[in-house]
PDB file of C-alpha atoms in Angstrom:
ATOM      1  CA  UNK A  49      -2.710  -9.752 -16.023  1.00 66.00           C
ATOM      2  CA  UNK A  50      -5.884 -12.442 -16.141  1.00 77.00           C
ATOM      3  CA  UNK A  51      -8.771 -10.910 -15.632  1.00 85.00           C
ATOM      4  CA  UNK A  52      -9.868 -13.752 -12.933  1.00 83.00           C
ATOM      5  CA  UNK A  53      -6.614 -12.163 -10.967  1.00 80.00           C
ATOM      6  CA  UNK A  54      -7.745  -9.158 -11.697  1.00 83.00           C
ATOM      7  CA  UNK A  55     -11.164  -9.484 -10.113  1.00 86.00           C
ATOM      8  CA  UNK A  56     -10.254 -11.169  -7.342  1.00 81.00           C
ATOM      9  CA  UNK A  57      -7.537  -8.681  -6.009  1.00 78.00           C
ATOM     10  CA  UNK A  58     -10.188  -5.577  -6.641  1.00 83.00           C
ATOM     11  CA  UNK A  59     -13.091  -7.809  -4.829  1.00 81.00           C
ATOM     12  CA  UNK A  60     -13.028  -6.364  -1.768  1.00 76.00           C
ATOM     13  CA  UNK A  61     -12.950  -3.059  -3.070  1.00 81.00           C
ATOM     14  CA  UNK A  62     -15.932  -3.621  -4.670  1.00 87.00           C
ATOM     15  CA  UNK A  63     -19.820  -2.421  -4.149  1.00 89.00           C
ATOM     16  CA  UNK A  64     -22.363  -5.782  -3.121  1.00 88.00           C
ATOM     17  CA  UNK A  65     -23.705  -5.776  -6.478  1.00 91.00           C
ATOM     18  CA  UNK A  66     -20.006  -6.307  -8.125  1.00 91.00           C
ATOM     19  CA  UNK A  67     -18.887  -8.658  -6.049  1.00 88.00           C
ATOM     20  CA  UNK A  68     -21.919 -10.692  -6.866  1.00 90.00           C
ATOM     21  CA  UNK A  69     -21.163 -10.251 -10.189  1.00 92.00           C
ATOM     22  CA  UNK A  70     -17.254 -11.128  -9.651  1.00 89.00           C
ATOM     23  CA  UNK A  71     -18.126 -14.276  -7.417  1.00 87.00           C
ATOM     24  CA  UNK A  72     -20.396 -15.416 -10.026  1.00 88.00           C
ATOM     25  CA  UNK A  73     -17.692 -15.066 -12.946  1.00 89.00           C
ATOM     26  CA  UNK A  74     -14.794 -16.484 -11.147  1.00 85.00           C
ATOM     27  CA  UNK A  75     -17.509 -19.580  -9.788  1.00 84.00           C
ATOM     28  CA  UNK A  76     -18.288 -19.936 -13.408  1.00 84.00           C
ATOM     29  CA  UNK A  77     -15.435 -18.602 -15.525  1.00 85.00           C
ATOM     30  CA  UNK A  78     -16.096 -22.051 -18.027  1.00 81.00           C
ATOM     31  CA  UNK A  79     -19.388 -21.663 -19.039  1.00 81.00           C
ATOM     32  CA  UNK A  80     -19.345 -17.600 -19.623  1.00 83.00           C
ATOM     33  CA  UNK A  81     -19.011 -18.542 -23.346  1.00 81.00           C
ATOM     34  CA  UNK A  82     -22.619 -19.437 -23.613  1.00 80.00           C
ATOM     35  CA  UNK A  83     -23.433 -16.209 -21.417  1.00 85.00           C
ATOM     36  CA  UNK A  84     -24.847 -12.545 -22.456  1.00 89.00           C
ATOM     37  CA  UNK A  85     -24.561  -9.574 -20.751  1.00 90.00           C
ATOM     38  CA  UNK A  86     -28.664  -9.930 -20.760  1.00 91.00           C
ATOM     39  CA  UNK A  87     -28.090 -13.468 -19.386  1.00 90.00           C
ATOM     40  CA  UNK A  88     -25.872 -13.002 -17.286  1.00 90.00           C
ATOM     41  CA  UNK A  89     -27.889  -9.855 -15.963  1.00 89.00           C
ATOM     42  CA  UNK A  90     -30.909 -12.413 -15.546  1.00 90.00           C
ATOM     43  CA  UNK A  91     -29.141 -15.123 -13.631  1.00 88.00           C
ATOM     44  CA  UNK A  92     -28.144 -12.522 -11.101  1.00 90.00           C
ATOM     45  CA  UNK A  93     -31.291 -10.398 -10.867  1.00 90.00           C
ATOM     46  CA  UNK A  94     -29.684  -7.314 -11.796  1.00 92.00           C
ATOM     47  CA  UNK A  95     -29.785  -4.951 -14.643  1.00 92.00           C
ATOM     48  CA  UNK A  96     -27.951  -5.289 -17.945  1.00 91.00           C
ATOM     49  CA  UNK A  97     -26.125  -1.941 -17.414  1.00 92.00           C
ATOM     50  CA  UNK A  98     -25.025  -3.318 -13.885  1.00 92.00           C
ATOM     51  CA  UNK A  99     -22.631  -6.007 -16.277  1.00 92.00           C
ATOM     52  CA  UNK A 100     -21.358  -3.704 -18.326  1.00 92.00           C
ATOM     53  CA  UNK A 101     -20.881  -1.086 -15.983  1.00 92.00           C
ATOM     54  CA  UNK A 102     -18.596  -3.959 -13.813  1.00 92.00           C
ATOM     55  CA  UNK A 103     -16.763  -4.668 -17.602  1.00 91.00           C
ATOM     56  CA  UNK A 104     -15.351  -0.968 -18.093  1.00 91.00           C
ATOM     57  CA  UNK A 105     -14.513  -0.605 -14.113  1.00 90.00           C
ATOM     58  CA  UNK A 106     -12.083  -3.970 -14.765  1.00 89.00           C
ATOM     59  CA  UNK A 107     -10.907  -1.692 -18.053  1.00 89.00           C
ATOM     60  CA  UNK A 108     -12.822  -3.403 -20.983  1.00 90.00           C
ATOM     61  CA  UNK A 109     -14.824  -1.699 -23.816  1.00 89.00           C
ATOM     62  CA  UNK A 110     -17.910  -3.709 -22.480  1.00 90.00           C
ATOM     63  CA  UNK A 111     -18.992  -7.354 -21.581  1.00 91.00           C
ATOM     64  CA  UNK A 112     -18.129  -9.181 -24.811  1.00 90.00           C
ATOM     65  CA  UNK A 113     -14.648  -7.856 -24.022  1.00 90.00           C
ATOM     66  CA  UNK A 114     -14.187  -9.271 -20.481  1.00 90.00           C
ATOM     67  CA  UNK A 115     -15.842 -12.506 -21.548  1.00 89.00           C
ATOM     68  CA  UNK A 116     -13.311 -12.842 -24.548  1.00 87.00           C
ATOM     69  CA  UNK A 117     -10.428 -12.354 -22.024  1.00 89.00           C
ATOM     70  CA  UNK A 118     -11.947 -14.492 -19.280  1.00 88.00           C
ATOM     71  CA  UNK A 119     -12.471 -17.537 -22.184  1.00 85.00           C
ATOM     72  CA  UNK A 120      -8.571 -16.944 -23.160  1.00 84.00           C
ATOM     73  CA  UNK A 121      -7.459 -17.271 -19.632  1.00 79.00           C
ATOM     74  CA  UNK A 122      -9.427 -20.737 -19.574  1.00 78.00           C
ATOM     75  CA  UNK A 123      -7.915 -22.152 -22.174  1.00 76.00           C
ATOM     76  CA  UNK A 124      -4.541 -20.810 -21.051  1.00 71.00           C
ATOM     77  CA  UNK A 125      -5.909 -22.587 -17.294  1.00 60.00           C
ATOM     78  CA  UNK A 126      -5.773 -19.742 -14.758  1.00 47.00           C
ATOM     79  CA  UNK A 127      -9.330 -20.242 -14.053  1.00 44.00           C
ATOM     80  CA  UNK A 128      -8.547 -24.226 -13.333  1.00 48.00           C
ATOM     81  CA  UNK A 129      -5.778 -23.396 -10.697  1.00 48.00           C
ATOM     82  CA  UNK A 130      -8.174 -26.960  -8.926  1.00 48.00           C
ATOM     83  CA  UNK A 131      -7.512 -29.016 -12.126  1.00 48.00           C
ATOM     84  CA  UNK A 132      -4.674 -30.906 -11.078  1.00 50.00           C
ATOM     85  CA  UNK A 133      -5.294 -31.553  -8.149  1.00 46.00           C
ATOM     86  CA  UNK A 134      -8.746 -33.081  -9.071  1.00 48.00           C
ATOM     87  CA  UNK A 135      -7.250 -35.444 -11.241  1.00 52.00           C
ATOM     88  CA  UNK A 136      -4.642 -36.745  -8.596  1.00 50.00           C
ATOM     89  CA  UNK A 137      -7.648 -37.223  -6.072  1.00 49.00           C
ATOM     90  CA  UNK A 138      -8.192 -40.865  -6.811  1.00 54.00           C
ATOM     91  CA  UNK A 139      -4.292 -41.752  -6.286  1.00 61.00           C
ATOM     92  CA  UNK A 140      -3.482 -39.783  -3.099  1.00 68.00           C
ATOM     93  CA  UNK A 141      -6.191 -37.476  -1.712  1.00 72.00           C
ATOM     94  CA  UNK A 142      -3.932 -36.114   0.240  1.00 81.00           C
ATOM     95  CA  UNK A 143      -1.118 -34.715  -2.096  1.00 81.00           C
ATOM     96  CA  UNK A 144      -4.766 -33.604  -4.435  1.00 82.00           C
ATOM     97  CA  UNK A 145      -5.546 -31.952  -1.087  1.00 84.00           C
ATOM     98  CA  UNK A 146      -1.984 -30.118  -0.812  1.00 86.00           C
ATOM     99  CA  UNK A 147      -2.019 -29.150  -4.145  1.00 84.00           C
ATOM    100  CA  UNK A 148      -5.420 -27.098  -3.573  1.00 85.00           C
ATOM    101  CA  UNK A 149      -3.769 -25.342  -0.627  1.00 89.00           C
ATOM    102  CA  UNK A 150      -0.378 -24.501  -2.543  1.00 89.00           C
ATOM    103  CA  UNK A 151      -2.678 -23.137  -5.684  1.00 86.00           C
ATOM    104  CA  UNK A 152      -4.788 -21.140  -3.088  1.00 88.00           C
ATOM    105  CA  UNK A 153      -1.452 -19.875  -1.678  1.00 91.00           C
ATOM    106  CA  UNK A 154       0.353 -18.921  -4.319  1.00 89.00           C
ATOM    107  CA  UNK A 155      -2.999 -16.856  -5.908  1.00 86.00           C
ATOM    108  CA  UNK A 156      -3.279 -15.226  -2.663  1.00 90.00           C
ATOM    109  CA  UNK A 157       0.203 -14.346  -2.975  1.00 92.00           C
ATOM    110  CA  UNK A 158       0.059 -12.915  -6.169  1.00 88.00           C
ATOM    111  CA  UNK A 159      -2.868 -10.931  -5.600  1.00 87.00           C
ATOM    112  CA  UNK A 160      -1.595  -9.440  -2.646  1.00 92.00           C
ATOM    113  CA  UNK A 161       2.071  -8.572  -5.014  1.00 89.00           C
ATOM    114  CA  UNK A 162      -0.331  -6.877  -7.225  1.00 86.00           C
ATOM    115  CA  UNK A 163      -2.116  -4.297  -5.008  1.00 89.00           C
ATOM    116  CA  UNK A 164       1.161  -3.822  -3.293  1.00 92.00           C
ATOM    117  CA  UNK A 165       3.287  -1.696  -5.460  1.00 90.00           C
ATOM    118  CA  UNK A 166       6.898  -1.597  -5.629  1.00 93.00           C
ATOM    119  CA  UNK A 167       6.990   1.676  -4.691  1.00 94.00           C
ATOM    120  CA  UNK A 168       5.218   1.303  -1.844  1.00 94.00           C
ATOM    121  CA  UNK A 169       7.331  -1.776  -0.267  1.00 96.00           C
ATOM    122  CA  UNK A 170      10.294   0.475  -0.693  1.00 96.00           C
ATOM    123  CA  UNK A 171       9.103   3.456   0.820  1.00 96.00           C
ATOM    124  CA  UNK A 172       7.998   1.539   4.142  1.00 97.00           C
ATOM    125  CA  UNK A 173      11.362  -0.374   3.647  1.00 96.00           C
ATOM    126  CA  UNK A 174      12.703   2.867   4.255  1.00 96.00           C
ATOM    127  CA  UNK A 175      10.600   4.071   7.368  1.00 96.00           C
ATOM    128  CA  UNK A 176      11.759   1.334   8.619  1.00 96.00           C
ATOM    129  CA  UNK A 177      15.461   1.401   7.903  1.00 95.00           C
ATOM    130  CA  UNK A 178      15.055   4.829   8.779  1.00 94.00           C
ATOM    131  CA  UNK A 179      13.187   5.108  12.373  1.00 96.00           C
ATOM    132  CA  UNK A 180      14.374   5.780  15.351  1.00 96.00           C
ATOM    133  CA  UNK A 181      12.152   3.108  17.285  1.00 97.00           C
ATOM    134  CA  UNK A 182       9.922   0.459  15.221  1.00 97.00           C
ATOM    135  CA  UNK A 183       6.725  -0.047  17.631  1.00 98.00           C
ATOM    136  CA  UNK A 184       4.774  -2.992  16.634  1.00 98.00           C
ATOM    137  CA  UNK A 185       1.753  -4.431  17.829  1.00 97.00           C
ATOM    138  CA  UNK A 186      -1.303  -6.469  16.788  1.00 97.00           C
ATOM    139  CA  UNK A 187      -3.994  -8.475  18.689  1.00 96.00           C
ATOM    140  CA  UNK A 188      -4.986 -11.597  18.766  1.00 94.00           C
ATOM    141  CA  UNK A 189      -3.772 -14.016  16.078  1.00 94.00           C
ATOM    142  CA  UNK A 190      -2.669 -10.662  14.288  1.00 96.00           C
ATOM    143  CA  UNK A 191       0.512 -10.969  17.152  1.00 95.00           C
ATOM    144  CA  UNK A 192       1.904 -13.683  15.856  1.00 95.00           C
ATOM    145  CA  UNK A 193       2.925 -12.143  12.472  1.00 96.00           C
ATOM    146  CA  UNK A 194       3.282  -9.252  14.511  1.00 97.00           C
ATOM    147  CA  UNK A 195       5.992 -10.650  17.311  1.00 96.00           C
ATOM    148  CA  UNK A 196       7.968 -12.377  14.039  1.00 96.00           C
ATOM    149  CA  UNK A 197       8.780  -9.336  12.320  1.00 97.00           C
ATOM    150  CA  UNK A 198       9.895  -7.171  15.552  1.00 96.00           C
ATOM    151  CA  UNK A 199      11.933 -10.063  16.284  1.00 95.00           C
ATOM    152  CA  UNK A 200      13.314  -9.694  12.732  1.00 96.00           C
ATOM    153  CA  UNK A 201      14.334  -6.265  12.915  1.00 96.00           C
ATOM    154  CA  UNK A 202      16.063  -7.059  16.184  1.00 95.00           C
ATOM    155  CA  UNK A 203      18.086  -9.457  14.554  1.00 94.00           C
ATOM    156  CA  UNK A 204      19.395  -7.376  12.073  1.00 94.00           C
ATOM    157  CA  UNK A 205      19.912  -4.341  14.479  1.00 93.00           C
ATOM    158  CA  UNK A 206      16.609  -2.397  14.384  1.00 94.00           C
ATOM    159  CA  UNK A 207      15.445  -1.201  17.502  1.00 95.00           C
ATOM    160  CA  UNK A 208      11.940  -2.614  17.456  1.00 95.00           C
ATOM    161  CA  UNK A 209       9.273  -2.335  20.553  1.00 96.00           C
ATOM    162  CA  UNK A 210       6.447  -5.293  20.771  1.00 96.00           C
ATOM    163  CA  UNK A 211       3.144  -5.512  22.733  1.00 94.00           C
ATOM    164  CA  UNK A 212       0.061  -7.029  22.292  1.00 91.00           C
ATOM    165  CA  UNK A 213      -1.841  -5.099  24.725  1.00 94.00           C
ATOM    166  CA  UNK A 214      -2.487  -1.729  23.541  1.00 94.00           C
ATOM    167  CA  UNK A 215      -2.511   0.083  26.867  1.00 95.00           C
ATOM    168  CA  UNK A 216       1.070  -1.107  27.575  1.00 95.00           C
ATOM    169  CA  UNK A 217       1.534   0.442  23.718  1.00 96.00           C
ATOM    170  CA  UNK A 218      -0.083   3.180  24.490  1.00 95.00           C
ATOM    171  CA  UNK A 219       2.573   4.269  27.481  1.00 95.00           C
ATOM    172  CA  UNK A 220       5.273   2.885  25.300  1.00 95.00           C
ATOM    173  CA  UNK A 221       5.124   5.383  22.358  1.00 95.00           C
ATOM    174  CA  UNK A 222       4.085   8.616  24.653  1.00 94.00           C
ATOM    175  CA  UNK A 223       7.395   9.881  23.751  1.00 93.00           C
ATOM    176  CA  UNK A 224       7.311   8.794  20.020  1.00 94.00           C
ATOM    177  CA  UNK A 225       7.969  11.794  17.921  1.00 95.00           C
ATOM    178  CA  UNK A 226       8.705  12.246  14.160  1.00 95.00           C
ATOM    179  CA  UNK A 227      11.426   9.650  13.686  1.00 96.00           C
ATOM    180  CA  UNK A 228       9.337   6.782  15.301  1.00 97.00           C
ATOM    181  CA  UNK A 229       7.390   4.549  12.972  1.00 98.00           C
ATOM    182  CA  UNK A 230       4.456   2.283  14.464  1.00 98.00           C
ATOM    183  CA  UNK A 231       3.336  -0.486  12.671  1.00 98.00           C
ATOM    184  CA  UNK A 232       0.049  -1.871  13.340  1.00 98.00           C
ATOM    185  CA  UNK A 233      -1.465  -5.790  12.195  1.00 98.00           C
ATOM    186  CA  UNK A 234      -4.869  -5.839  12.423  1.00 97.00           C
ATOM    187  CA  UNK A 235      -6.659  -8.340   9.664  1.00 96.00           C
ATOM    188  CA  UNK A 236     -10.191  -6.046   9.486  1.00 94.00           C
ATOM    189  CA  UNK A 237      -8.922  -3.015  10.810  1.00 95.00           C
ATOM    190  CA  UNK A 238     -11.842  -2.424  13.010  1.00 94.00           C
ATOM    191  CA  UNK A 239     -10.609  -2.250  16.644  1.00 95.00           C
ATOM    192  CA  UNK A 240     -11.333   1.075  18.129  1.00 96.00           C
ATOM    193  CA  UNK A 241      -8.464   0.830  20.492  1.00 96.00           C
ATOM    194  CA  UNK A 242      -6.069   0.057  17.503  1.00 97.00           C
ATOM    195  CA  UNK A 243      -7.438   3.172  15.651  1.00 96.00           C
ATOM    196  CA  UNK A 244      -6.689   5.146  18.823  1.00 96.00           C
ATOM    197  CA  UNK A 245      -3.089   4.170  19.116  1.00 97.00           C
ATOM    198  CA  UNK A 246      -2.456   5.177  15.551  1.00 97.00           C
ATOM    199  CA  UNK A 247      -4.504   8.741  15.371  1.00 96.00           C
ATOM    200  CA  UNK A 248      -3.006   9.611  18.857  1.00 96.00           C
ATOM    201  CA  UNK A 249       0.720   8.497  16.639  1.00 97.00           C
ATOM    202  CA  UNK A 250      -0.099  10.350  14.206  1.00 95.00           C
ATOM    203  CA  UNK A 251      -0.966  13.339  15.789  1.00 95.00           C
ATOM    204  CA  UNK A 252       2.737  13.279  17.697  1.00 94.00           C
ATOM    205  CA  UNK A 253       4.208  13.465  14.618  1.00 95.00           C
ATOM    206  CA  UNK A 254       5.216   9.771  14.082  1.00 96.00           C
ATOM    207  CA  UNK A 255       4.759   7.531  11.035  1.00 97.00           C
ATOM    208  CA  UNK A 256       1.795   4.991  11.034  1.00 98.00           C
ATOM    209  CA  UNK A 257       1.842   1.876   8.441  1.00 98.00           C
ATOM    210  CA  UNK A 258      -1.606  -0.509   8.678  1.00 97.00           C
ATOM    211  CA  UNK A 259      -1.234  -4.184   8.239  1.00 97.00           C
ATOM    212  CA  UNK A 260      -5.078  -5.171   6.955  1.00 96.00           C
ATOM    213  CA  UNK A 261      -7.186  -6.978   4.393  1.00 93.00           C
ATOM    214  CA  UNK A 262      -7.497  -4.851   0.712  1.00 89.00           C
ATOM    215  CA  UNK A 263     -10.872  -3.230   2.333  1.00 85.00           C
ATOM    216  CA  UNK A 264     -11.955   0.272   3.270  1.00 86.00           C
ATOM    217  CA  UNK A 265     -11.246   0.462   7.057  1.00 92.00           C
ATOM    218  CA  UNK A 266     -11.170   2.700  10.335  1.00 95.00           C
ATOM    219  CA  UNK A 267      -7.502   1.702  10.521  1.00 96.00           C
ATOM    220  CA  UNK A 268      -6.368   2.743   7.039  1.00 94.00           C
ATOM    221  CA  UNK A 269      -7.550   5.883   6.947  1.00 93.00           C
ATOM    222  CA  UNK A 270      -5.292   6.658  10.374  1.00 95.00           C
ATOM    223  CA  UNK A 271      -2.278   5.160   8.339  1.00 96.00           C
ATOM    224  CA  UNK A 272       0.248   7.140   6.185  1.00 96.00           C
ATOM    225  CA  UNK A 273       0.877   3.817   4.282  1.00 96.00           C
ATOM    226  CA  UNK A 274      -1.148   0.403   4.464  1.00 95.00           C
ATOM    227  CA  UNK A 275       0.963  -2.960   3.458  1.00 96.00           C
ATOM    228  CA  UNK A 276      -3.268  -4.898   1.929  1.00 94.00           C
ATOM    229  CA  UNK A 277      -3.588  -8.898   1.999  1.00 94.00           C
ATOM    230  CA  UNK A 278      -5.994 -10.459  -0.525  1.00 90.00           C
ATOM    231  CA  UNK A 279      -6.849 -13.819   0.389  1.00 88.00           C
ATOM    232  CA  UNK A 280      -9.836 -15.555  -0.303  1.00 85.00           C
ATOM    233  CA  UNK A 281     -11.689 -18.864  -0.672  1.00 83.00           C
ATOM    234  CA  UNK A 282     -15.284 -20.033   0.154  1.00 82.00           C
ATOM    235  CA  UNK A 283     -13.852 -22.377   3.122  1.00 87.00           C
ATOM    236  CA  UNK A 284     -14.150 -20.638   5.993  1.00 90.00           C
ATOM    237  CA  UNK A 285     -11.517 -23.233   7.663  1.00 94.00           C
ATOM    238  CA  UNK A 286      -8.503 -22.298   4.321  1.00 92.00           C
ATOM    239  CA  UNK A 287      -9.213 -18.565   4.216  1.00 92.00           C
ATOM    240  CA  UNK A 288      -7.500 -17.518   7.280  1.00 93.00           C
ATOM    241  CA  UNK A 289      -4.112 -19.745   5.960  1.00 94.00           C
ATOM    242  CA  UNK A 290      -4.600 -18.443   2.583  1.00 94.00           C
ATOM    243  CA  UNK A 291      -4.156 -14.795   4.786  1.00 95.00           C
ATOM    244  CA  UNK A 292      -1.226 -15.243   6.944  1.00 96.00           C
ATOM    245  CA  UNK A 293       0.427 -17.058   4.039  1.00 95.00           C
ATOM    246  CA  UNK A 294       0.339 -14.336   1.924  1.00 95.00           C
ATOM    247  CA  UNK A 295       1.150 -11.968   4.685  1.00 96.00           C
ATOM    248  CA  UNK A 296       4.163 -13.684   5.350  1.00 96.00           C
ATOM    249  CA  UNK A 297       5.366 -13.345   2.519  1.00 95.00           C
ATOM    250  CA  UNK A 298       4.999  -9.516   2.006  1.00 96.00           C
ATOM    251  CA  UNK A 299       6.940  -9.339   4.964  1.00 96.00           C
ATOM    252  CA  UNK A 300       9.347 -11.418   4.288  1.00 96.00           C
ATOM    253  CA  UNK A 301      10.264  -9.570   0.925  1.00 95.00           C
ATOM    254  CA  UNK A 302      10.738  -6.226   3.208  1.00 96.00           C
ATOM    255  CA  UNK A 303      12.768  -8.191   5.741  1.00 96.00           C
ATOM    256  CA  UNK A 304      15.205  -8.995   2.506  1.00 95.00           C
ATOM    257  CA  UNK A 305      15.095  -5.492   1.404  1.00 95.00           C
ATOM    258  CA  UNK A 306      16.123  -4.580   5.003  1.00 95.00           C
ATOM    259  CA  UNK A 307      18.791  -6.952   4.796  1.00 93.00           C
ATOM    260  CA  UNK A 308      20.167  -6.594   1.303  1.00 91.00           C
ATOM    261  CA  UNK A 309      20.080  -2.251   1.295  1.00 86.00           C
ATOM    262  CA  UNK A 310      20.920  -1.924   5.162  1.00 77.00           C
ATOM    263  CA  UNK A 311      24.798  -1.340   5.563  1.00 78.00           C
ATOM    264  CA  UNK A 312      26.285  -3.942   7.782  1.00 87.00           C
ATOM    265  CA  UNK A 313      22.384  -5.302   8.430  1.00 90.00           C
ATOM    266  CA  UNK A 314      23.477  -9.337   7.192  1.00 90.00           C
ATOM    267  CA  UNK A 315      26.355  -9.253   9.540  1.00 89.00           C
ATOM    268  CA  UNK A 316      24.613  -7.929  12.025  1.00 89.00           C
ATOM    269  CA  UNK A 317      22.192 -10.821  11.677  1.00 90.00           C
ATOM    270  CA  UNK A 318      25.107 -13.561  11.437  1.00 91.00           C
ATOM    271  CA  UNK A 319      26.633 -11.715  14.732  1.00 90.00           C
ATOM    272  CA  UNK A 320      23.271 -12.047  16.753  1.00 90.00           C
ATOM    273  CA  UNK A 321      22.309 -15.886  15.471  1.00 90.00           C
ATOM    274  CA  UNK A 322      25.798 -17.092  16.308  1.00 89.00           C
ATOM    275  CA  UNK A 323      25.292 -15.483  19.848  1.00 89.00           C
ATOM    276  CA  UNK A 324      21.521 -16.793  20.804  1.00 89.00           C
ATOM    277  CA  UNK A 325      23.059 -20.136  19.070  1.00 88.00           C
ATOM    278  CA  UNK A 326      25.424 -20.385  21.713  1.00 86.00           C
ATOM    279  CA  UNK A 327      23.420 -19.729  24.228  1.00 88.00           C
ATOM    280  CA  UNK A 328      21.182 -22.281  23.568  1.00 87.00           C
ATOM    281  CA  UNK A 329      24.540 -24.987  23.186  1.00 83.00           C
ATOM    282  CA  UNK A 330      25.188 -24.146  26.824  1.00 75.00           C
TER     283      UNK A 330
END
């Protein structure tokens, strides 16, 4: 794996004085050739040991490791994911402009497939399959993503419940028992009513999965599994896209799991587009 991938999907797991460190080498991932740990150290304001601590979290021997990686990665041009589309700018700014947004994307994409194991996507593949009743819910913009993927699961015949208002949730799941599954979007994972709904869950004996950003959060530690988006960029106008982008597509690899495993779950989906196809012909 790069190391520049590397850094950015542990980021937000990351103390203040790392991710200093990690926006400062991903910033300036070109020029770390002409850097040592003691210069590096000095152009942060922090401690020598505070660099080579950050080296042997990311798994190196030390800083002249992680700097040999991060050059090799360079040359190879994962730090330049921006290259092209600089050098296009002059002919169309606006395919130099896509380009940016397709690179920022795809890295969010991959970061997010990285902190995500296999492992994990199958066993919520399974609560889902699995469940009883699928209660979803998320506020705000988090609905949208939310409202898809019960819509989804109808389609292929699982029995999915949507709100976006948590005290209509609330009544909804207070008969949910052990073969209920509730999953919950929420991009920070701070609301306290959000946190309520899944403890209260939780404590019925239903299965909780959080939907949030790769950071430590109220709503995580109320989950039994957590599906984590990494997404980032220094536009505050591209991050959100560079979020639901990548969110989308985690769930759109569990819907095809769902699909391809389920017995009878692709006809099932035929059966019920055919129908809401007609209905919209008449």
């Amino acid at each position: 794996m790069s190391p520049l991938l590397k850094i950015r999907s542990e980021r937000d797991q990351m103390s203040a004085i790392e991710r200093r460190i990690a926006d400062y080498l991903l910033e300036n991932a070109h020029l770390l050739r002409d850097y040592s740990s003691q210069q590096l150290a000095n152009a942060l304001g922090i401690s020598q040991s505070s660099v080579v601590k950050f080296s042997q979290k990311l798994g190196f021997k030390g800083y002249p490791d992680l700097k040999y990686s991060i050059g090799e990665a360079v040359a190879r041009g994962h730090g330049q994911d921006d290259a092209h589309a600089v050098e296009s700018v002059h002919a169309d700014p606006h395919a130099a402009l896509a380009e940016r947004l397709w690179h920022g994307k795809a890295r969010a994409e991959e970061e997010t497939r990285l902190i995500n194991p296999a492992e994990r996507i199958d066993a919520i593949a399974e609560l889902i399959q699995d469940a009883r009743r699928v209660f979803i819910i998320g506020l705000g913009e988090d609905g949208i993503p939310a409202r898809a993927l019960a819509m989804k699961l109808a389609m292929i015949g699982i029995l999915s419940v949507h709100h976006f208002d948590p005290v209509l949730m609330t009544a909804s799941t207070a008969t949910a028992n052990q073969n209920d599954l509730l999953l919950v979007f929420s991009e920070l994972g701070k609301q306290t009513a959000l946190c309520h709904l899944a403890r209260t869950f939780g404590e019925a004996g239903g299965k909780v999965v959080s939907v949030t950003r790769h950071t430590p959060n109220p709503l995580r530690a109320h989950a039994d599994f957590s599906l984590l988006v990494s997404a980032h960029d220094e536009r505050a106008h591209v991050e959100p896209l560079l979020y639901q982008s990548a969110l989308q597509h985690l769930l759109d690899l569990i819907f095809i799991l769902l699909c391809e495993r389920g017995q009878g779950r692709l006809s099932q989906l035929d059966s019920n587009a055919e129908r809401i196809q007609d209905m919209l012909d008449t």
